[in-house]
CSV table of C-alpha atoms and ligand atoms in Angstrom, one decimal:
chain,number,residue,atom,x,y,z
A,1,MET,CA,0.0,0.1,-0.1
A,2,SER,CA,3.0,2.5,0.8
A,3,LEU,CA,4.4,1.6,-2.6
A,4,ASP,CA,1.2,2.3,-4.3
A,5,GLN,CA,0.9,5.6,-2.6
A,6,LYS,CA,4.3,6.5,-3.7
A,7,ALA,CA,3.5,5.8,-7.2
A,8,LYS,CA,0.4,7.8,-7.3
A,9,GLU,CA,2.4,10.8,-5.8
A,10,LEU,CA,4.9,10.5,-8.9
A,11,GLN,CA,1.7,10.3,-11.0
A,12,ARG,CA,0.4,13.6,-9.5
A,13,GLN,CA,3.8,15.2,-10.3
A,14,GLY,CA,3.1,14.3,-14.0
A,15,LYS,CA,5.3,11.3,-14.1
A,16,PRO,CA,4.0,8.6,-16.5
A,17,VAL,CA,4.2,5.9,-13.8
A,18,ILE,CA,2.7,2.5,-14.6
A,19,SER,CA,2.0,0.5,-11.5
A,20,PHE,CA,2.6,-3.2,-11.0
A,21,GLY,CA,2.0,-2.7,-7.4
A,22,VAL,CA,-1.8,-2.7,-7.0
A,23,GLY,CA,-3.5,-5.3,-5.0
A,24,GLU,CA,-6.8,-5.0,-6.4
A,25,PRO,CA,-8.6,-5.6,-9.6
A,26,ASP,CA,-8.7,-2.5,-12.0
A,27,PHE,CA,-12.4,-3.6,-13.0
A,28,ASP,CA,-15.1,-1.9,-11.7
A,29,THR,CA,-18.0,-3.5,-9.6
A,30,PRO,CA,-20.5,-4.8,-11.8
A,31,GLN,CA,-23.6,-2.7,-12.0
A,32,TRP,CA,-26.1,-5.3,-10.8
A,33,ILE,CA,-24.3,-5.5,-7.7
A,34,LYS,CA,-24.1,-1.6,-7.5
A,35,ASP,CA,-28.0,-1.6,-8.3
A,36,ALA,CA,-28.5,-3.9,-5.2
A,37,ALA,CA,-26.9,-1.4,-3.1
A,38,ILE,CA,-29.0,1.4,-4.5
A,39,GLU,CA,-32.2,-0.7,-3.9
A,40,ALA,CA,-31.1,-1.4,-0.3
A,41,MET,CA,-30.8,2.3,0.3
A,42,ARG,CA,-34.2,2.9,-1.3
A,43,GLN,CA,-35.8,0.3,0.7
A,44,GLY,CA,-34.3,2.1,4.0
A,45,LYS,CA,-32.1,-0.8,4.6
A,46,THR,CA,-29.7,1.8,6.3
A,47,LYS,CA,-29.7,0.7,10.0
A,48,TYR,CA,-27.4,-1.5,12.3
A,49,THR,CA,-27.7,-5.2,11.6
A,50,PRO,CA,-26.7,-8.1,13.9
A,51,VAL,CA,-22.9,-8.1,14.5
A,52,ALA,CA,-22.4,-11.3,12.5
A,53,GLY,CA,-24.4,-9.9,9.7
A,54,ILE,CA,-27.7,-10.1,8.0
A,55,PRO,CA,-29.3,-13.6,7.9
A,56,GLU,CA,-29.6,-13.2,4.2
A,57,LEU,CA,-25.9,-12.8,3.6
A,58,ARG,CA,-24.9,-15.7,6.1
A,59,GLU,CA,-27.0,-17.9,4.4
A,60,ALA,CA,-25.9,-16.9,1.0
A,61,ILE,CA,-22.1,-17.5,2.3
A,62,VAL,CA,-23.3,-20.9,3.4
A,63,ARG,CA,-25.0,-21.8,0.0
A,64,ARG,CA,-22.1,-20.6,-1.9
A,65,PHE,CA,-19.5,-22.7,-0.1
A,66,LEU,CA,-21.8,-25.6,-0.4
A,67,ARG,CA,-22.3,-25.4,-4.1
A,68,GLU,CA,-18.5,-24.8,-4.7
A,69,GLN,CA,-16.8,-27.2,-2.2
A,70,GLY,CA,-19.6,-29.7,-1.3
A,71,VAL,CA,-19.4,-28.8,2.4
A,72,GLU,CA,-22.2,-27.5,4.5
A,73,TYR,CA,-21.4,-25.2,7.4
A,74,PRO,CA,-23.8,-23.9,10.0
A,75,SER,CA,-25.1,-20.3,9.2
A,76,ALA,CA,-24.4,-19.5,12.9
A,77,GLY,CA,-20.7,-20.1,12.3
A,78,VAL,CA,-20.4,-17.3,9.6
A,79,VAL,CA,-19.3,-13.8,10.9
A,80,VAL,CA,-19.6,-11.0,8.1
A,81,THR,CA,-16.5,-8.4,8.9
A,82,THR,CA,-15.0,-5.4,7.3
A,83,GLY,CA,-13.0,-7.1,4.7
A,84,ALA,CA,-11.1,-10.3,5.0
A,85,LYS,CA,-8.5,-8.6,7.0
A,86,GLN,CA,-10.8,-7.8,9.9
A,87,ALA,CA,-12.0,-11.5,9.8
A,88,LEU,CA,-8.3,-12.6,10.1
A,89,TYR,CA,-7.4,-9.8,12.8
A,90,GLU,CA,-10.4,-11.2,15.0
A,91,LEU,CA,-9.8,-14.7,14.4
A,92,PHE,CA,-6.1,-14.5,15.7
A,93,GLN,CA,-7.1,-12.5,18.7
A,94,VAL,CA,-9.8,-15.0,19.9
A,95,LEU,CA,-7.6,-18.2,18.9
A,96,LEU,CA,-4.1,-17.4,20.4
A,97,ASN,CA,-2.9,-17.3,23.7
A,98,PRO,CA,0.4,-15.7,24.4
A,99,GLY,CA,3.2,-17.8,22.9
A,100,ASP,CA,1.0,-19.8,20.7
A,101,GLU,CA,2.6,-20.6,17.6
A,102,VAL,CA,1.2,-20.2,14.0
A,103,ILE,CA,2.9,-21.8,11.1
A,104,VAL,CA,3.1,-19.1,8.1
A,105,PRO,CA,4.6,-20.4,4.8
A,106,SER,CA,6.7,-17.6,3.2
A,107,PRO,CA,6.3,-15.8,0.8
A,108,TYR,CA,3.2,-14.8,3.0
A,109,TRP,CA,0.7,-11.8,2.5
A,110,VAL,CA,2.3,-9.0,4.6
A,111,THR,CA,-0.5,-8.8,7.1
A,112,TYR,CA,-0.4,-12.5,8.8
A,113,PRO,CA,2.7,-12.1,10.9
A,114,ASP,CA,2.0,-8.9,12.2
A,115,GLN,CA,-1.6,-9.7,13.2
A,116,ILE,CA,-0.4,-12.9,14.9
A,117,ILE,CA,2.2,-10.9,16.9
A,118,LEU,CA,-0.5,-8.3,17.8
A,119,ALA,CA,-2.6,-11.2,19.2
A,120,GLY,CA,0.5,-12.3,21.4
A,121,GLY,CA,1.2,-15.2,19.1
A,122,VAL,CA,4.5,-16.3,17.5
A,123,PRO,CA,4.6,-16.6,13.4
A,124,VAL,CA,6.7,-19.6,12.5
A,125,ILE,CA,7.8,-18.6,9.0
A,126,VAL,CA,8.5,-21.5,6.7
A,127,PRO,CA,10.4,-20.5,3.6
A,128,VAL,CA,9.2,-22.3,0.5
A,129,GLY,CA,10.6,-20.5,-2.6
A,130,ILE,CA,10.6,-20.8,-6.4
A,131,GLU,CA,12.8,-23.8,-6.4
A,132,ARG,CA,9.9,-25.7,-4.7
A,133,GLY,CA,7.2,-23.8,-6.9
A,134,PHE,CA,6.3,-22.0,-3.8
A,135,ALA,CA,4.4,-25.1,-2.9
A,136,PHE,CA,3.9,-25.6,0.9
A,137,GLY,CA,3.2,-29.2,1.6
A,138,LEU,CA,2.5,-31.7,4.5
A,139,GLU,CA,6.4,-32.3,4.8
A,140,HIS,CA,6.8,-28.6,5.6
A,141,LEU,CA,4.0,-28.6,8.3
A,142,LYS,CA,5.5,-31.6,9.9
A,143,ALA,CA,8.8,-30.2,10.1
A,144,ALA,CA,7.6,-26.9,11.7
A,145,MET,CA,5.2,-28.3,14.3
A,146,THR,CA,5.9,-28.3,17.9
A,147,PRO,CA,3.8,-28.8,21.0
A,148,ARG,CA,3.0,-24.9,20.9
A,149,THR,CA,1.5,-25.0,17.3
A,150,ARG,CA,-2.0,-23.8,17.4
A,151,ALA,CA,-2.6,-23.2,13.7
A,152,VAL,CA,-1.3,-23.2,10.1
A,153,VAL,CA,-2.2,-20.4,7.5
A,154,LEU,CA,-2.7,-21.7,4.0
A,155,ASN,CA,-3.5,-19.2,1.3
A,156,SER,CA,-4.2,-20.7,-2.1
A,157,PRO,CA,-4.1,-19.0,-4.7
A,158,GLN,CA,-1.2,-17.4,-2.9
A,159,ASN,CA,-0.5,-13.8,-2.6
A,160,PRO,CA,2.3,-12.9,-3.6
A,161,SER,CA,3.4,-15.8,-5.7
A,162,GLY,CA,0.0,-16.7,-7.4
A,163,THR,CA,0.5,-20.5,-6.5
A,164,VAL,CA,-2.3,-22.7,-6.5
A,165,LEU,CA,-1.8,-25.6,-4.1
A,166,SER,CA,-2.4,-29.1,-5.4
A,167,GLN,CA,-5.6,-30.7,-4.4
A,168,ASP,CA,-3.9,-33.9,-2.9
A,169,GLU,CA,-1.7,-31.6,-0.8
A,170,VAL,CA,-4.4,-29.4,0.5
A,171,ARG,CA,-6.4,-32.7,1.3
A,172,ALA,CA,-3.3,-34.2,3.2
A,173,ILE,CA,-2.8,-31.0,5.1
A,174,GLY,CA,-6.5,-30.9,6.1
A,175,GLU,CA,-6.5,-34.6,7.4
A,176,PHE,CA,-3.2,-34.0,9.1
A,177,ALA,CA,-4.3,-30.9,10.9
A,178,ALA,CA,-7.6,-32.6,12.0
A,179,ALA,CA,-5.7,-35.7,13.4
A,180,ASN,CA,-3.3,-33.4,15.3
A,181,ASP,CA,-5.9,-30.5,16.4
A,182,ILE,CA,-4.5,-27.9,14.5
A,183,VAL,CA,-6.6,-25.0,13.3
A,184,VAL,CA,-6.2,-24.5,9.4
A,185,VAL,CA,-6.7,-20.8,8.7
A,186,SER,CA,-7.7,-20.9,4.9
A,187,ASP,CA,-7.4,-17.9,3.3
A,188,GLU,CA,-9.4,-18.4,0.0
A,189,VAL,CA,-10.2,-14.6,-1.1
A,190,TYR,CA,-8.3,-15.4,-4.5
A,191,GLY,CA,-10.4,-18.8,-4.9
A,192,LYS,CA,-12.3,-17.8,-8.0
A,193,LEU,CA,-9.1,-16.5,-10.0
A,194,ILE,CA,-7.7,-19.5,-11.2
A,195,TYR,CA,-6.4,-20.4,-14.6
A,196,ASP,CA,-5.4,-23.3,-16.8
A,197,GLY,CA,-8.6,-25.2,-16.1
A,198,LEU,CA,-7.7,-25.7,-12.4
A,199,SER,CA,-10.2,-25.3,-9.6
A,200,HIS,CA,-10.0,-24.3,-6.0
A,201,ARG,CA,-10.3,-26.7,-3.4
A,202,SER,CA,-10.5,-25.9,0.5
A,203,PRO,CA,-8.9,-28.1,3.2
A,204,ALA,CA,-12.4,-28.2,4.6
A,205,ALA,CA,-13.5,-30.6,1.9
A,206,ALA,CA,-11.0,-33.0,2.9
A,207,SER,CA,-13.1,-34.7,5.6
A,208,ARG,CA,-15.8,-34.0,8.0
A,209,ALA,CA,-13.0,-33.7,10.8
A,210,ALA,CA,-11.1,-31.3,8.3
A,211,ARG,CA,-14.0,-29.2,8.2
A,212,ASP,CA,-14.2,-28.9,11.8
A,213,VAL,CA,-10.6,-27.7,12.3
A,214,THR,CA,-10.7,-25.4,9.2
A,215,VAL,CA,-11.7,-21.7,9.5
A,216,VAL,CA,-12.3,-20.4,6.1
A,217,ILE,CA,-11.6,-16.7,5.3
A,218,ASP,CA,-13.0,-15.1,2.3
A,219,ALA,CA,-14.3,-11.9,0.7
A,220,VAL,CA,-16.2,-10.5,-2.2
A,221,SER,CA,-13.1,-8.0,-2.4
A,222,LYS,CA,-11.1,-9.6,-5.3
A,223,SER,CA,-13.4,-12.0,-6.8
A,224,TYR,CA,-16.2,-9.5,-7.5
A,225,ALA,CA,-13.9,-6.3,-8.1
A,226,MET,CA,-15.2,-5.1,-4.8
A,227,THR,CA,-12.3,-4.2,-2.6
A,228,GLY,CA,-13.7,-0.8,-1.5
A,229,TRP,CA,-17.1,-2.1,-0.2
A,230,ARG,CA,-15.1,-3.8,2.6
A,231,ILE,CA,-17.1,-7.0,2.9
A,232,GLY,CA,-15.1,-10.2,4.2
A,233,TYR,CA,-16.2,-13.0,6.4
A,234,LEU,CA,-15.2,-16.2,8.3
A,235,ILE,CA,-16.8,-19.5,8.3
A,236,THR,CA,-16.3,-22.2,11.0
A,237,SER,CA,-18.3,-25.0,12.6
A,238,ASP,CA,-17.2,-24.2,15.9
A,239,LEU,CA,-19.9,-21.8,17.2
A,240,LYS,CA,-18.1,-21.0,20.4
A,241,LEU,CA,-15.3,-19.6,18.2
A,242,SER,CA,-17.7,-17.6,16.0
A,243,GLN,CA,-19.5,-16.4,19.3
A,244,ALA,CA,-16.2,-15.2,20.5
A,245,VAL,CA,-15.3,-13.4,17.2
A,246,GLN,CA,-18.7,-11.9,17.5
A,247,ASN,CA,-18.1,-10.6,21.1
A,248,LEU,CA,-14.9,-9.0,20.1
A,249,GLN,CA,-16.3,-7.5,16.8
A,250,SER,CA,-19.1,-5.9,18.9
A,251,GLN,CA,-16.7,-3.8,20.8
A,252,LEU,CA,-14.6,-2.9,17.5
A,253,THR,CA,-17.0,-2.1,14.7
A,254,SER,CA,-20.5,-3.8,15.3
A,255,ASN,CA,-21.8,-5.0,11.9
A,256,ALA,CA,-19.9,-4.5,8.6
A,257,ASN,CA,-21.6,-1.8,6.5
A,258,THR,CA,-25.3,-2.4,6.0
A,259,ILE,CA,-25.6,-1.4,2.4
A,260,ALA,CA,-22.5,-3.2,1.4
A,261,GLN,CA,-24.0,-6.5,2.9
A,262,TRP,CA,-26.8,-6.2,0.7
A,263,ALA,CA,-24.7,-5.8,-2.2
A,264,ALA,CA,-22.4,-8.8,-1.1
A,265,THR,CA,-25.7,-10.8,-1.0
A,266,ALA,CA,-26.5,-10.0,-4.5
A,267,ALA,CA,-23.1,-11.0,-5.6
A,268,LEU,CA,-22.8,-14.3,-3.9
A,269,ASP,CA,-26.5,-15.4,-5.1
A,270,GLY,CA,-25.9,-13.9,-8.6
A,271,ALA,CA,-24.6,-15.5,-11.9
A,272,ASP,CA,-21.0,-15.9,-12.3
A,273,ASP,CA,-20.8,-14.4,-15.8
A,274,ASP,CA,-18.8,-11.2,-14.8
A,275,ILE,CA,-16.6,-13.2,-12.6
A,276,VAL,CA,-15.6,-15.6,-15.3
A,277,ALA,CA,-15.1,-12.7,-17.7
A,278,MET,CA,-12.9,-11.0,-15.5
A,279,ARG,CA,-10.8,-14.1,-14.7
A,280,ASP,CA,-10.7,-14.9,-18.5
A,281,ALA,CA,-9.1,-11.2,-18.8
A,282,PHE,CA,-6.6,-11.9,-15.9
A,283,GLU,CA,-5.5,-15.2,-17.5
A,284,ALA,CA,-4.6,-13.4,-20.6
A,285,ARG,CA,-2.7,-10.7,-18.8
A,286,ARG,CA,-0.9,-13.3,-16.8
A,287,ASN,CA,0.3,-15.1,-20.3
A,288,LEU,CA,1.5,-11.6,-21.3
A,289,MET,CA,3.2,-10.9,-18.1
A,290,VAL,CA,4.9,-14.3,-17.8
A,291,GLU,CA,6.2,-14.1,-21.3
A,292,GLY,CA,7.6,-10.5,-20.7
A,293,LEU,CA,9.3,-11.3,-17.5
A,294,ARG,CA,11.0,-14.5,-18.9
A,295,ARG,CA,12.7,-12.2,-21.5
A,296,LEU,CA,14.3,-10.1,-18.7
A,297,PRO,CA,18.0,-10.9,-17.9
A,298,GLY,CA,18.6,-12.4,-14.6
A,299,PHE,CA,14.8,-12.8,-13.9
A,300,GLU,CA,13.6,-16.5,-12.9
A,301,THR,CA,9.7,-16.6,-13.5
A,302,ASP,CA,7.3,-19.4,-12.4
A,303,LEU,CA,4.0,-19.8,-14.1
A,304,PRO,CA,1.6,-18.7,-11.4
A,305,HIS,CA,-2.1,-20.5,-11.7
A,306,GLY,CA,-4.0,-18.1,-9.6
A,307,ALA,CA,-4.6,-14.5,-8.2
A,308,PHE,CA,-3.2,-11.7,-10.2
A,309,TYR,CA,0.6,-11.6,-9.3
A,310,CYS,CA,3.8,-12.8,-10.8
A,311,PHE,CA,6.8,-13.2,-8.2
A,312,PRO,CA,10.0,-13.7,-10.1
A,313,ARG,CA,13.4,-14.3,-8.3
A,314,VAL,CA,16.0,-11.7,-9.3
A,315,ARG,CA,19.2,-13.0,-7.4
A,316,GLU,CA,20.7,-13.8,-10.7
A,317,LEU,CA,20.4,-10.2,-11.9
A,318,LEU,CA,21.6,-8.8,-8.4
A,319,ASP,CA,24.7,-10.9,-8.8
A,320,HIS,CA,25.4,-10.0,-12.2
A,321,PRO,CA,24.1,-6.7,-13.1
A,322,PRO,CA,24.4,-5.1,-16.6
A,323,ARG,CA,27.4,-3.2,-16.9
A,324,GLY,CA,27.3,0.3,-15.2
A,325,LEU,CA,24.5,-0.8,-12.9
A,326,SER,CA,24.4,-2.4,-9.4
A,327,TRP,CA,21.8,-2.8,-6.6
A,328,ARG,CA,22.4,-3.7,-3.2
A,329,ASP,CA,19.1,-5.8,-2.9
A,330,ALA,CA,15.9,-6.1,-4.6
A,331,ASP,CA,14.5,-3.0,-2.7
A,332,GLU,CA,17.1,-0.8,-4.4
A,333,LEU,CA,16.2,-2.6,-7.7
A,334,ALA,CA,12.5,-1.8,-7.2
A,335,ALA,CA,13.3,2.0,-6.4
A,336,TYR,CA,15.5,1.9,-9.6
A,337,LEU,CA,12.7,0.8,-11.7
A,338,LEU,CA,10.3,3.2,-10.3
A,339,GLU,CA,12.8,6.1,-11.0
A,340,GLU,CA,14.3,4.9,-14.4
A,341,ALA,CA,11.3,3.3,-15.9
A,342,ASN,CA,8.6,4.7,-14.0
A,343,VAL,CA,7.4,1.2,-13.2
A,344,ALA,CA,6.1,0.4,-9.7
A,345,VAL,CA,6.8,-3.0,-8.6
A,346,VAL,CA,6.8,-4.3,-4.7
A,347,PRO,CA,10.0,-5.8,-3.5
A,348,GLY,CA,9.8,-9.2,-2.0
A,349,SER,CA,11.3,-8.3,1.4
A,350,GLY,CA,7.7,-7.3,2.6
A,351,PHE,CA,6.5,-11.0,1.8
A,352,GLY,CA,9.5,-12.4,3.6
A,353,MET,CA,11.6,-13.0,0.4
A,354,PRO,CA,14.1,-10.5,-0.1
A,355,ASP,CA,15.3,-11.8,-3.5
A,356,TYR,CA,12.0,-11.4,-5.5
A,357,LEU,CA,10.0,-8.8,-6.9
A,358,ARG,CA,6.2,-8.7,-7.2
A,359,PHE,CA,4.4,-7.8,-10.4
A,360,SER,CA,0.6,-7.4,-10.0
A,361,TYR,CA,-1.2,-7.5,-13.6
A,362,ALA,CA,-4.4,-6.1,-12.5
A,363,THR,CA,-3.8,-3.5,-15.1
A,364,SER,CA,-4.5,-3.4,-18.8
A,365,GLU,CA,-2.6,-5.4,-21.5
A,366,GLU,CA,-1.6,-2.2,-23.3
A,367,ARG,CA,0.0,-1.0,-20.0
A,368,ILE,CA,1.6,-4.4,-19.3
A,369,ARG,CA,3.3,-4.3,-22.8
A,370,GLU,CA,4.5,-0.5,-22.4
A,371,ALA,CA,5.9,-1.2,-18.7
A,372,LEU,CA,7.6,-4.3,-19.4
A,373,GLY,CA,9.2,-2.7,-22.4
A,374,ARG,CA,10.3,0.1,-20.3
A,375,VAL,CA,11.9,-2.4,-17.8
A,376,GLU,CA,13.7,-4.1,-20.3
A,377,ALA,CA,15.2,-1.0,-21.6
A,378,ALA,CA,16.1,0.2,-18.0
A,379,LEU,CA,18.0,-3.1,-17.4
A,380,LYS,CA,20.0,-2.7,-20.7
A,381,ALA,CA,21.1,0.8,-19.6
B,1,PLP,C1,-4.2,-13.0,0.7
B,1,PLP,C2,-5.1,-11.9,1.2
B,1,PLP,N1,-6.0,-12.1,2.2
B,1,PLP,C3,-6.7,-11.1,2.6
B,1,PLP,C4,-6.6,-10.0,2.0
B,1,PLP,C5,-7.6,-8.6,2.4
B,1,PLP,O1,-8.8,-8.7,1.9
B,1,PLP,P1,-9.9,-7.6,2.2
B,1,PLP,O2,-9.6,-6.5,1.4
B,1,PLP,O3,-11.0,-8.3,1.8
B,1,PLP,O4,-9.6,-7.2,3.6
B,1,PLP,C6,-5.7,-9.7,0.9
B,1,PLP,C7,-5.5,-8.4,0.2
B,1,PLP,O5,-4.8,-7.8,-0.4
B,1,PLP,C8,-4.8,-10.7,0.5
B,1,PLP,O6,-4.2,-10.5,-0.7
């Protein structure tokens, strides 16, 4: 977010900055979803709702999950929050006692370790780099487990690598976690943005016992191009846990925005045509981005199957820079690209992997082509 602000600042100064830094779709929210919000306002649905959200939305969430994953949760286990971020925050707050460990595969979305620390927990970072295809697996979980392990975070498709974990691996982790009483915090916010004919599998689908140790975190933010509406949610079968989350939320924000809850209900109950169209556009952009990145000297680029990010390793470039150029680390390289090429990318250090850069392709094909051309030129300087 701070990088995005810097890029916008340069744009305001008149620099032709193209940002690969953004973490949100560039598409507008589909009109029929906006219409549902307008209709809600017309009907006077502008008051407080129950802390956990309107029953219509909680039931729509349960229906969606059942339809997509074949797993049924009780609607009393759903808590609607102000974005997935609040769901994660509240979950860690109620779940963790001081010193409890949470296994976090790296690269990770920047927020997990800090939220775990804020809750008095200890993030146990497990690096899984490009040489392993960023694929966290059961062997990693077993190796990192201690008697203090309370939870493991799974995020597939992953931010920042775009990695989609294999269905077999997800199932194995779900079953192992159930057998060892480890909570699986499954962040599925990119679950609808998957390419190459693959599909998203939640660990909750592994077995009944896996469902019961899995807390699903999701949101309409990324899949419906609704980041600004701030509607996320958690789903659990543990009603004591969902009640504890509600108790905490009732003293923080009460319910999530009422009007946005009605819009999210329409989104989840609606047809998938717009989501599919956005996904197809992202897939075409992914292809363009990977092709361009693979042409760059010293870049090692995996083919990501989900989300809207590429996460190339640039160690080779840092070790063997073009003549006349040198950078201490990927942070410096990112700063150079912003200044020289007016292209904003996010250094991997924020995601726990300092030798990498994150390129978001949530921008038009034209801009992707233009910006990649500029990066290529800047690296030949
Ligand atoms: C992996 C992951 N989880 C959660 C979120 C937060 O989503 P929301 O905007 O719904 O709070 C993000 C946003 O970037 C994300 O990348």
